PDB file of C-alpha atoms in Angstrom:
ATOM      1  CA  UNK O  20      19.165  17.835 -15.399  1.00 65.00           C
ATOM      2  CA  UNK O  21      22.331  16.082 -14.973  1.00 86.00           C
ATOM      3  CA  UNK O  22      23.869  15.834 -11.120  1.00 93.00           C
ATOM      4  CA  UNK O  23      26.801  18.008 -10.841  1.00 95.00           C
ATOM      5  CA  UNK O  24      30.094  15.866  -9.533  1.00 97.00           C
ATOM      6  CA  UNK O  25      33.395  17.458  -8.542  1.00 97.00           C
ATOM      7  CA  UNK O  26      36.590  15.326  -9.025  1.00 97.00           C
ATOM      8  CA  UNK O  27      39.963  16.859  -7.511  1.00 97.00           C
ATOM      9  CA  UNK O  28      42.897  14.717  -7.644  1.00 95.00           C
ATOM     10  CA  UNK O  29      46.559  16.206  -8.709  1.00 93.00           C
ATOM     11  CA  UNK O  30      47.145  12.543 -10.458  1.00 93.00           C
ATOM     12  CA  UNK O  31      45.765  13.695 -13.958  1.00 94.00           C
ATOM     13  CA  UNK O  32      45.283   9.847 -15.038  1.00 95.00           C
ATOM     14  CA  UNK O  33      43.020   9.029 -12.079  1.00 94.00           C
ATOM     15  CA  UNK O  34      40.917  12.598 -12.661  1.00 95.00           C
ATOM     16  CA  UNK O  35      40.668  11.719 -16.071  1.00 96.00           C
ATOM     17  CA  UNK O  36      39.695   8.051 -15.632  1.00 95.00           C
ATOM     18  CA  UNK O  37      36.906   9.558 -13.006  1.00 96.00           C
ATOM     19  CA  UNK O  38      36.019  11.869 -15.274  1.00 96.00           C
ATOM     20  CA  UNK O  39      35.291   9.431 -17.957  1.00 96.00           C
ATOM     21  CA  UNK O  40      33.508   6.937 -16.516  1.00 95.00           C
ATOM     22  CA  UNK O  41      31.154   9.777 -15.025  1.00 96.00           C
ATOM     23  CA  UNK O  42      30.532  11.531 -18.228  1.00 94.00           C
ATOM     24  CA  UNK O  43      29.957   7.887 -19.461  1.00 93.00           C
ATOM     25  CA  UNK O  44      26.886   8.391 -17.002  1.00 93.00           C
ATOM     26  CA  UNK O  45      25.909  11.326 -17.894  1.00 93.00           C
ATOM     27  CA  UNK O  46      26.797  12.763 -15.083  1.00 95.00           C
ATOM     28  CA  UNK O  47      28.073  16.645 -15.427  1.00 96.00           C
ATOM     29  CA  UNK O  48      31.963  17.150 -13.950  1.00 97.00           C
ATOM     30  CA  UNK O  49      33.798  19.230 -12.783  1.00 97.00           C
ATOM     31  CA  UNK O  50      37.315  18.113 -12.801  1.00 97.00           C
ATOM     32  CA  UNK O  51      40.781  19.643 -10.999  1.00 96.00           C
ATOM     33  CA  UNK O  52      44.232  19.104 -10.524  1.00 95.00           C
ATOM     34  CA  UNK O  53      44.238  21.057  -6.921  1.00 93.00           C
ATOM     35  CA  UNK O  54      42.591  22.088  -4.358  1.00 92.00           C
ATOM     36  CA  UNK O  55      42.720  25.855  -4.872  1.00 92.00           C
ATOM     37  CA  UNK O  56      41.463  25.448  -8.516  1.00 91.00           C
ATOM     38  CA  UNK O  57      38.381  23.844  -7.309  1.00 95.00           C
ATOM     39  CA  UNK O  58      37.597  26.601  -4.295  1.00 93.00           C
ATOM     40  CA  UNK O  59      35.801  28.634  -6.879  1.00 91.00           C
ATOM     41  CA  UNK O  60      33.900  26.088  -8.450  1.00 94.00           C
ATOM     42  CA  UNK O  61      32.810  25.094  -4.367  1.00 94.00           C
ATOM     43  CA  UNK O  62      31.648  29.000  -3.775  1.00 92.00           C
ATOM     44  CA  UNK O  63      30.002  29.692  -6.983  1.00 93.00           C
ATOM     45  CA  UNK O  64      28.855  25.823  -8.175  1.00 93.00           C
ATOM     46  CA  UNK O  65      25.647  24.128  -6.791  1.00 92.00           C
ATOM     47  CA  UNK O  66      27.335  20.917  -6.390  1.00 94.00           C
ATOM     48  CA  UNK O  67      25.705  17.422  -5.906  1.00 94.00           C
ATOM     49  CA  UNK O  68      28.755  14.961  -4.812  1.00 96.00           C
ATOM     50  CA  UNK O  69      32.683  15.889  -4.665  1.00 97.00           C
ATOM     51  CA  UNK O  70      35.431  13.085  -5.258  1.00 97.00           C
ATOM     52  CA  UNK O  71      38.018  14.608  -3.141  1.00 96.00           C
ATOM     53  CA  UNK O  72      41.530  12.840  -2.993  1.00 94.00           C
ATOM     54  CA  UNK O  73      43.586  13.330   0.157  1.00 91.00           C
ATOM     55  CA  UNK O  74      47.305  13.744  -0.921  1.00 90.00           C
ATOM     56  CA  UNK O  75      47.057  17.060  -3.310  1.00 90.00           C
ATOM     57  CA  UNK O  76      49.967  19.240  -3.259  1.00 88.00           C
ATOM     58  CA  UNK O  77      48.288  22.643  -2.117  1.00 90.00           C
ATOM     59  CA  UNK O  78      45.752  22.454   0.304  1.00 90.00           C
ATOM     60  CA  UNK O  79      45.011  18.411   1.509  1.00 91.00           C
ATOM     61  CA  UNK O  80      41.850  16.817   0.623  1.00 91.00           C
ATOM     62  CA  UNK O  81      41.093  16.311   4.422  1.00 91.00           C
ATOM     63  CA  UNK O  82      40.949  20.712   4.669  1.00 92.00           C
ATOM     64  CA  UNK O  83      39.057  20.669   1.325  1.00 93.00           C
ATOM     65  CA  UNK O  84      36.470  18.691   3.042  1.00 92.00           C
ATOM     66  CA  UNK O  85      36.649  20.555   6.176  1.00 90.00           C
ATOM     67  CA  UNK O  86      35.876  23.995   3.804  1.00 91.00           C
ATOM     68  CA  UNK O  87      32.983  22.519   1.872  1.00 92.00           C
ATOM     69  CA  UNK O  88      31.045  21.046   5.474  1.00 88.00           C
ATOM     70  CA  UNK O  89      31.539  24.714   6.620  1.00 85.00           C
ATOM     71  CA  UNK O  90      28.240  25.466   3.993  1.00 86.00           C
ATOM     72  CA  UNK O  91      27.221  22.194   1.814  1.00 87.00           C
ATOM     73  CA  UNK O  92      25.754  19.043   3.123  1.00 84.00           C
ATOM     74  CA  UNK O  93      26.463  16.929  -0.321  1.00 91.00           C
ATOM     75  CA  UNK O  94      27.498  13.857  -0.266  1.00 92.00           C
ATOM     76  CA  UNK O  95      31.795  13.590  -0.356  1.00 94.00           C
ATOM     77  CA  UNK O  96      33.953  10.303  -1.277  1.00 94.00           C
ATOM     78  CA  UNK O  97      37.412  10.473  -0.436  1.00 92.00           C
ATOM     79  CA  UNK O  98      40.135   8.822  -2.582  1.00 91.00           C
ATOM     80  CA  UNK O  99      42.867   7.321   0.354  1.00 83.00           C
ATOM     81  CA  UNK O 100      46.352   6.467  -1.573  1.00 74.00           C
ATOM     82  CA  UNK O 101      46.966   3.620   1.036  1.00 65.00           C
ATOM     83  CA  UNK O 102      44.480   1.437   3.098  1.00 63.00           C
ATOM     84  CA  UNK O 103      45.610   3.279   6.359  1.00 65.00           C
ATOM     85  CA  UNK O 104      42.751   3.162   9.031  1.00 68.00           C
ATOM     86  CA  UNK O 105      43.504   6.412  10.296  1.00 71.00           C
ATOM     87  CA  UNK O 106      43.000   8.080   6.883  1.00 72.00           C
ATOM     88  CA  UNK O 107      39.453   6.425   6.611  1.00 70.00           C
ATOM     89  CA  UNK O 108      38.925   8.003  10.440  1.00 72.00           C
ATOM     90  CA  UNK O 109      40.132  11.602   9.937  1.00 75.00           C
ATOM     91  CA  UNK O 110      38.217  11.502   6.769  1.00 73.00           C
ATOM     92  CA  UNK O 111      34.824  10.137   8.398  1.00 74.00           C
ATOM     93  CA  UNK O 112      35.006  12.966  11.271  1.00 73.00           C
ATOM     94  CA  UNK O 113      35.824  15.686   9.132  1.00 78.00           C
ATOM     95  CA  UNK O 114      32.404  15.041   7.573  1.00 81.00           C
ATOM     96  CA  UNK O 115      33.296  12.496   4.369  1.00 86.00           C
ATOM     97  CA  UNK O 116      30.503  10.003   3.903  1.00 86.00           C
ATOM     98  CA  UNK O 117      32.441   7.492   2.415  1.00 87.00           C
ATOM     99  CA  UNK O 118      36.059   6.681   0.960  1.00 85.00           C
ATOM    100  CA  UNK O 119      37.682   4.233  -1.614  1.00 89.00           C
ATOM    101  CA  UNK O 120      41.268   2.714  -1.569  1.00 87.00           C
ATOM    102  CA  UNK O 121      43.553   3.458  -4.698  1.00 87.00           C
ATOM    103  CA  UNK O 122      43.490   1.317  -7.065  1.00 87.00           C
ATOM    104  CA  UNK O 123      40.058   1.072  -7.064  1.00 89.00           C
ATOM    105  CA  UNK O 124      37.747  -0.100  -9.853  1.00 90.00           C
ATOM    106  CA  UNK O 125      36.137   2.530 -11.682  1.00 91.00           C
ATOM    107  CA  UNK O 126      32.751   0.562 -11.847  1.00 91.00           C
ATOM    108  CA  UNK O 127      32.749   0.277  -7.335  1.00 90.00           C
ATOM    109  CA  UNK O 128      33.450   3.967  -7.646  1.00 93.00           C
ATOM    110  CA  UNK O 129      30.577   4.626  -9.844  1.00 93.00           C
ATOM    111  CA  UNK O 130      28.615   2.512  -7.623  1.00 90.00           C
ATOM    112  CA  UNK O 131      29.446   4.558  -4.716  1.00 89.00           C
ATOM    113  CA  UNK O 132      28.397   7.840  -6.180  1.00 93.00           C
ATOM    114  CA  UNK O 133      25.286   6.227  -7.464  1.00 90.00           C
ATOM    115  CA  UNK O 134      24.750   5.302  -3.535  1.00 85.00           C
ATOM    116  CA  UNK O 135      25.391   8.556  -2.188  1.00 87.00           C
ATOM    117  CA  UNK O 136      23.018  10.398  -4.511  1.00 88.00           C
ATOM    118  CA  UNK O 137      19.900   7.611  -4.420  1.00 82.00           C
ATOM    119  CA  UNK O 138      20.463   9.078  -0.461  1.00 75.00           C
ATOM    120  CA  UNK O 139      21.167  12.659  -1.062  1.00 77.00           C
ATOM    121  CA  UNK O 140      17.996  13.385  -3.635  1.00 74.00           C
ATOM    122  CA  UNK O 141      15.955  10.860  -1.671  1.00 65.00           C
ATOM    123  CA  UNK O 142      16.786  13.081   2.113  1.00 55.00           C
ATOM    124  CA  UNK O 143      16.544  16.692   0.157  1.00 57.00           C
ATOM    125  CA  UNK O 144      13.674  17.697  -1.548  1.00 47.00           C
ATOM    126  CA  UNK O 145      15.583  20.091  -3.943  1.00 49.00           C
ATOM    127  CA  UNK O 146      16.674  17.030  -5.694  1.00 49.00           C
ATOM    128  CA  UNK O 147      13.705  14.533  -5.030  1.00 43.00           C
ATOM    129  CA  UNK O 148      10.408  15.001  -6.752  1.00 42.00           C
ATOM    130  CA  UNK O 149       9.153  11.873  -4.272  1.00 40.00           C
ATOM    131  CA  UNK O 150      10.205  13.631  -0.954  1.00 40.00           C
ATOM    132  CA  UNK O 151       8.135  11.958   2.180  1.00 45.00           C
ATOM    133  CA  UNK O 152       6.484  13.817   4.382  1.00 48.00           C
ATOM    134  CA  UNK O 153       6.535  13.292   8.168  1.00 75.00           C
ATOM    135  CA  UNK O 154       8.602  14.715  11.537  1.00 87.00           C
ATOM    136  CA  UNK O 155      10.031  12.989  13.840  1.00 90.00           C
ATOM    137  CA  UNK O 156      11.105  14.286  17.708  1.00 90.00           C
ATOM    138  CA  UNK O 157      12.860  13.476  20.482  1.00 90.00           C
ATOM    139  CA  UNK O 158      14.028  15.463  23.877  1.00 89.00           C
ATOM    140  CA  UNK O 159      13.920  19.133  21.856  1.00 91.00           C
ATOM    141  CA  UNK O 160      15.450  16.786  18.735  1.00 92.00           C
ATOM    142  CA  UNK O 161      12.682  17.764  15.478  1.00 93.00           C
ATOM    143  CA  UNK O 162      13.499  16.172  12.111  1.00 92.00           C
ATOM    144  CA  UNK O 163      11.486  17.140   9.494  1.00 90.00           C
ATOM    145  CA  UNK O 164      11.911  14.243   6.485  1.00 85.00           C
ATOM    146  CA  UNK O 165      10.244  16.659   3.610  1.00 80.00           C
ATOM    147  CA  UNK O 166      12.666  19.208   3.964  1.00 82.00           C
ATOM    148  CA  UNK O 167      15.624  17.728   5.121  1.00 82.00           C
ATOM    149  CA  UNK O 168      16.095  19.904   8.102  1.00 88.00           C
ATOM    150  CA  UNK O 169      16.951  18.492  11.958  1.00 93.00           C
ATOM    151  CA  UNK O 170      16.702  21.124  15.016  1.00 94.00           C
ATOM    152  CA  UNK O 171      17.501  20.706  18.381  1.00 93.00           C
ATOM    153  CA  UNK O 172      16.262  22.685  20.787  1.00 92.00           C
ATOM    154  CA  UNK O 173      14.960  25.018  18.689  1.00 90.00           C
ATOM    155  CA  UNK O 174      18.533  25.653  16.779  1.00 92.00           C
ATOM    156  CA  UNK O 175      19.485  23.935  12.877  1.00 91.00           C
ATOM    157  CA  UNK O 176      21.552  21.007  13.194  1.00 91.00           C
ATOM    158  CA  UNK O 177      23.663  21.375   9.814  1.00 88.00           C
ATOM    159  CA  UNK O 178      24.209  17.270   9.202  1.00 88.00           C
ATOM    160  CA  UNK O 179      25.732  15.581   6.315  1.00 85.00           C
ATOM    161  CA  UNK O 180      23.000  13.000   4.274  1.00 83.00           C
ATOM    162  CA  UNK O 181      24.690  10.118   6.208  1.00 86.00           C
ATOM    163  CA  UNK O 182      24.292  11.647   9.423  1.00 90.00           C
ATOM    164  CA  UNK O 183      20.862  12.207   8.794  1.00 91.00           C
ATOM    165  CA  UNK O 184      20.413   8.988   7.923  1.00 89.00           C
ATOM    166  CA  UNK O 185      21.411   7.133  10.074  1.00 92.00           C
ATOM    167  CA  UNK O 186      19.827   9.886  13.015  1.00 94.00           C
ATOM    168  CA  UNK O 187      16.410   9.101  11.157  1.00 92.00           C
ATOM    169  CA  UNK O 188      16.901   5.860  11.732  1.00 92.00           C
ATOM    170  CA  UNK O 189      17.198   5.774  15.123  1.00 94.00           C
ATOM    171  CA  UNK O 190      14.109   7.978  16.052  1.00 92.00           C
ATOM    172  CA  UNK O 191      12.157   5.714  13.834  1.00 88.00           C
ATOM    173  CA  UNK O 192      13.177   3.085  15.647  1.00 89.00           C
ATOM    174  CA  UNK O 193      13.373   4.455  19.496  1.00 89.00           C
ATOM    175  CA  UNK O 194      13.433   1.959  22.002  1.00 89.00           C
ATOM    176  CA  UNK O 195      14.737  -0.572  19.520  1.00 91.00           C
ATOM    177  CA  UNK O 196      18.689  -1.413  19.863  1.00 92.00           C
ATOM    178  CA  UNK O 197      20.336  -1.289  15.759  1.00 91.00           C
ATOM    179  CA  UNK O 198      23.741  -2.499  14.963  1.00 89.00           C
ATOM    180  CA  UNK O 199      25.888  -1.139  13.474  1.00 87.00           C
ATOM    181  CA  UNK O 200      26.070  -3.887  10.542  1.00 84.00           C
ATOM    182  CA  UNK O 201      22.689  -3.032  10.149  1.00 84.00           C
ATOM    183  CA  UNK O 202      23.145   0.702   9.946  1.00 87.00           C
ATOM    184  CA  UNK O 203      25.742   0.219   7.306  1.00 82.00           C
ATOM    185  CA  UNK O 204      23.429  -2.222   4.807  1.00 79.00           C
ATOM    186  CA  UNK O 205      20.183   0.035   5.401  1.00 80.00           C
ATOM    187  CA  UNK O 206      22.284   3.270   4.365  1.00 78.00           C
ATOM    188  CA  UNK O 207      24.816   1.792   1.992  1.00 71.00           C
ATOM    189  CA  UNK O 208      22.808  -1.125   0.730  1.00 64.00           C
ATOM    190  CA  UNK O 209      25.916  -2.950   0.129  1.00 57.00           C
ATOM    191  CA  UNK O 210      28.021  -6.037   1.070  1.00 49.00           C
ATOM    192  CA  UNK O 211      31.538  -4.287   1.894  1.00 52.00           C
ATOM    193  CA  UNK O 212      30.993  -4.206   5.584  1.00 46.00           C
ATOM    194  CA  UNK O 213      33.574  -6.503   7.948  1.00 49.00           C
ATOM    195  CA  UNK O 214      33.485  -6.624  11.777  1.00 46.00           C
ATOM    196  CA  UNK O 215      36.402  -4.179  11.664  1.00 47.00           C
ATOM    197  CA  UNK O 216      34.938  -1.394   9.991  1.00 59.00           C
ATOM    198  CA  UNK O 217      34.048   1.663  12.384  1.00 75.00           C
ATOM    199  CA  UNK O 218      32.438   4.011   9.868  1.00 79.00           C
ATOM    200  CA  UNK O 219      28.901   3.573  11.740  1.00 85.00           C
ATOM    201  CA  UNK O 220      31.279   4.391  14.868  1.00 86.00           C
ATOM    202  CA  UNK O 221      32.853   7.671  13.516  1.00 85.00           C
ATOM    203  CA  UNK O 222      29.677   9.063  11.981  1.00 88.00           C
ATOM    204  CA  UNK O 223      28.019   8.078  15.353  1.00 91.00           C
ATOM    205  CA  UNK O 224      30.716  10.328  17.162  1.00 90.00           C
ATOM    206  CA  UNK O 225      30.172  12.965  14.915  1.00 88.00           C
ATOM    207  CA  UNK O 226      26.373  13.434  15.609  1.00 92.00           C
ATOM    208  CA  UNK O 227      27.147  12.709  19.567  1.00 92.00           C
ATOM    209  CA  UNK O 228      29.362  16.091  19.169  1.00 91.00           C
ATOM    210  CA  UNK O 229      26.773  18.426  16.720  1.00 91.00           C
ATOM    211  CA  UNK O 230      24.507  16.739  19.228  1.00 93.00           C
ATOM    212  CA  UNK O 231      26.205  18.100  22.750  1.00 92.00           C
ATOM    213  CA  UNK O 232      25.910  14.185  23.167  1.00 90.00           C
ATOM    214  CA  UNK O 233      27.990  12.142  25.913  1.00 85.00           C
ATOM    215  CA  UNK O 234      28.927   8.534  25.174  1.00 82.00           C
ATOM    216  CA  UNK O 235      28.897   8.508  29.625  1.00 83.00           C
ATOM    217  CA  UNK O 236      25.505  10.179  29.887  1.00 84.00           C
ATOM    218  CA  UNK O 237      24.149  10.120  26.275  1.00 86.00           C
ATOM    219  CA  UNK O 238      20.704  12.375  26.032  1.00 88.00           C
ATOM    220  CA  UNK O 239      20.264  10.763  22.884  1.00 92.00           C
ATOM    221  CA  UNK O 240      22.409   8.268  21.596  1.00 94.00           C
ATOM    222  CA  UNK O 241      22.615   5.616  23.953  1.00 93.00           C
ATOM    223  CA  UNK O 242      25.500   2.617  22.509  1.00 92.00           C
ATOM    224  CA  UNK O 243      24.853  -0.844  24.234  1.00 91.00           C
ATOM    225  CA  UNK O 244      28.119  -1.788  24.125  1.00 89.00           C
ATOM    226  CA  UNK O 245      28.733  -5.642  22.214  1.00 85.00           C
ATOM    227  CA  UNK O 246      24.821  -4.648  20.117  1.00 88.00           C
ATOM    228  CA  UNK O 247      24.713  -2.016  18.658  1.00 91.00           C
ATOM    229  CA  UNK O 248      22.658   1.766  19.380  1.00 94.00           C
ATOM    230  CA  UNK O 249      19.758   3.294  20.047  1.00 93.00           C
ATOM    231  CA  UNK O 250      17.515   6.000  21.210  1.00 93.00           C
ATOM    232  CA  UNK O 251      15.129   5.571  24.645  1.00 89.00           C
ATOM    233  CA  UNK O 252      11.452   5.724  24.298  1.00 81.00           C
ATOM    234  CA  UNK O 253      10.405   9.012  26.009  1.00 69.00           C
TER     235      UNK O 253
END
């Protein structure tokens, strides 16, 4: 069974480009020209990745995102029109895993989404026939790798696949300070990091707040500042 990919962009020669290029892939799409046509699709479709451009002329792609992190935990790319720093940020906290600057080459796209799934069917067993088995815990934190589920004190921490990754690998690695340079080529497994990219940072401050976390007195999360982060041996 093919994965299911949502493309909404209101610039019908982008979509369609997308839309291409996936189906060259064999991926299945799902492909509109606003937000509000695609709502539907997000309540009745079980989705596997969304393409989700920012400037669409109903609802913005950063409130589309917002709506589909209310219930889904797929993986979502957002398409920036400009390479402004603070759309990359707003995207990253509103739950976004990744993002790509227009123009962009269709092939680093495809590469992206081919990214994001490897570590969406790999960290949820409804899409992975080779899920691993194992659970992890810190301080009331339980992450249970077969079934892609994280609690905290006894409550379900809802996280997007990045944020689990990069949580997992953390506890796997308590006591042991990562970088964030390190975080990004372990999750991405890519070369497009630079010393000025805070993605690591943003999805970092997202988990610290899902997390009750403090950055002052972190519980969990501890960031040794000019390294990197880690998590204290208990």
């Amino acid at each position: 069974m093919s994965d299911k990919i949502l493309i909404v962009d209101d610039e019908a020669e982008i979509a369609d480009l997308i839309e291409m290029f996936l189906n060259n892939e064999n991926y299945t799409v799902y492909k509109f020209y606003s937000a509000n046509e695609a709502l539907a699709c997000i309540e009745t479709t079980e989705l596997d990745l969304a393409i989700l451009d920012i400037m669409l002329p109903d609802i913005d792609g950063f409130t589309l995102c917002q709506k589909i992190r209310k219930k889904h935990t797929y993986p979502i790319i957002m398409l920036t029109a400009k390479d402004s720093e603070t759309d990359k940020i707003m995207g990253l906290t509103l739950g976004a895993d990744d993002y790509i600057t227009k123009p962009f080459r269709p092939l680093e796209l495809i590469a992206r989404v081919k990214s994001q799934l490897r570590r969406y069917k790999k960290y949820n067993p409804a899409h992975s026939e080779d899920a691993e088995t194992g659970l992890l815990t810190h301080s009331g934190l339980l992450m249970n790798i077969q079934t892609h589920e994280c609690f905290l004190n006894e409550k379900p921490l809802l996280l997007t696949p990045t944020e689990f990754s990069i949580l997992r690998i953390l506890l796997e690695n308590k006591g042991h300070v990562i970088s964030a340079e390190e975080l990004f080529h372990r999750i991405w497994q890519d070369e497009y990091y630079s010393k000025t990219n805070n993605t690591i940072t943003v999805h970092i401050r997202h988990l610290r707040e899902k997390m009750n976390d403090t950055l002052d007195k972190p519980k969990y999360i501890k960031t040794i500042w000019g390294v990197g982060y880690k998590i204290e041996e208990t």
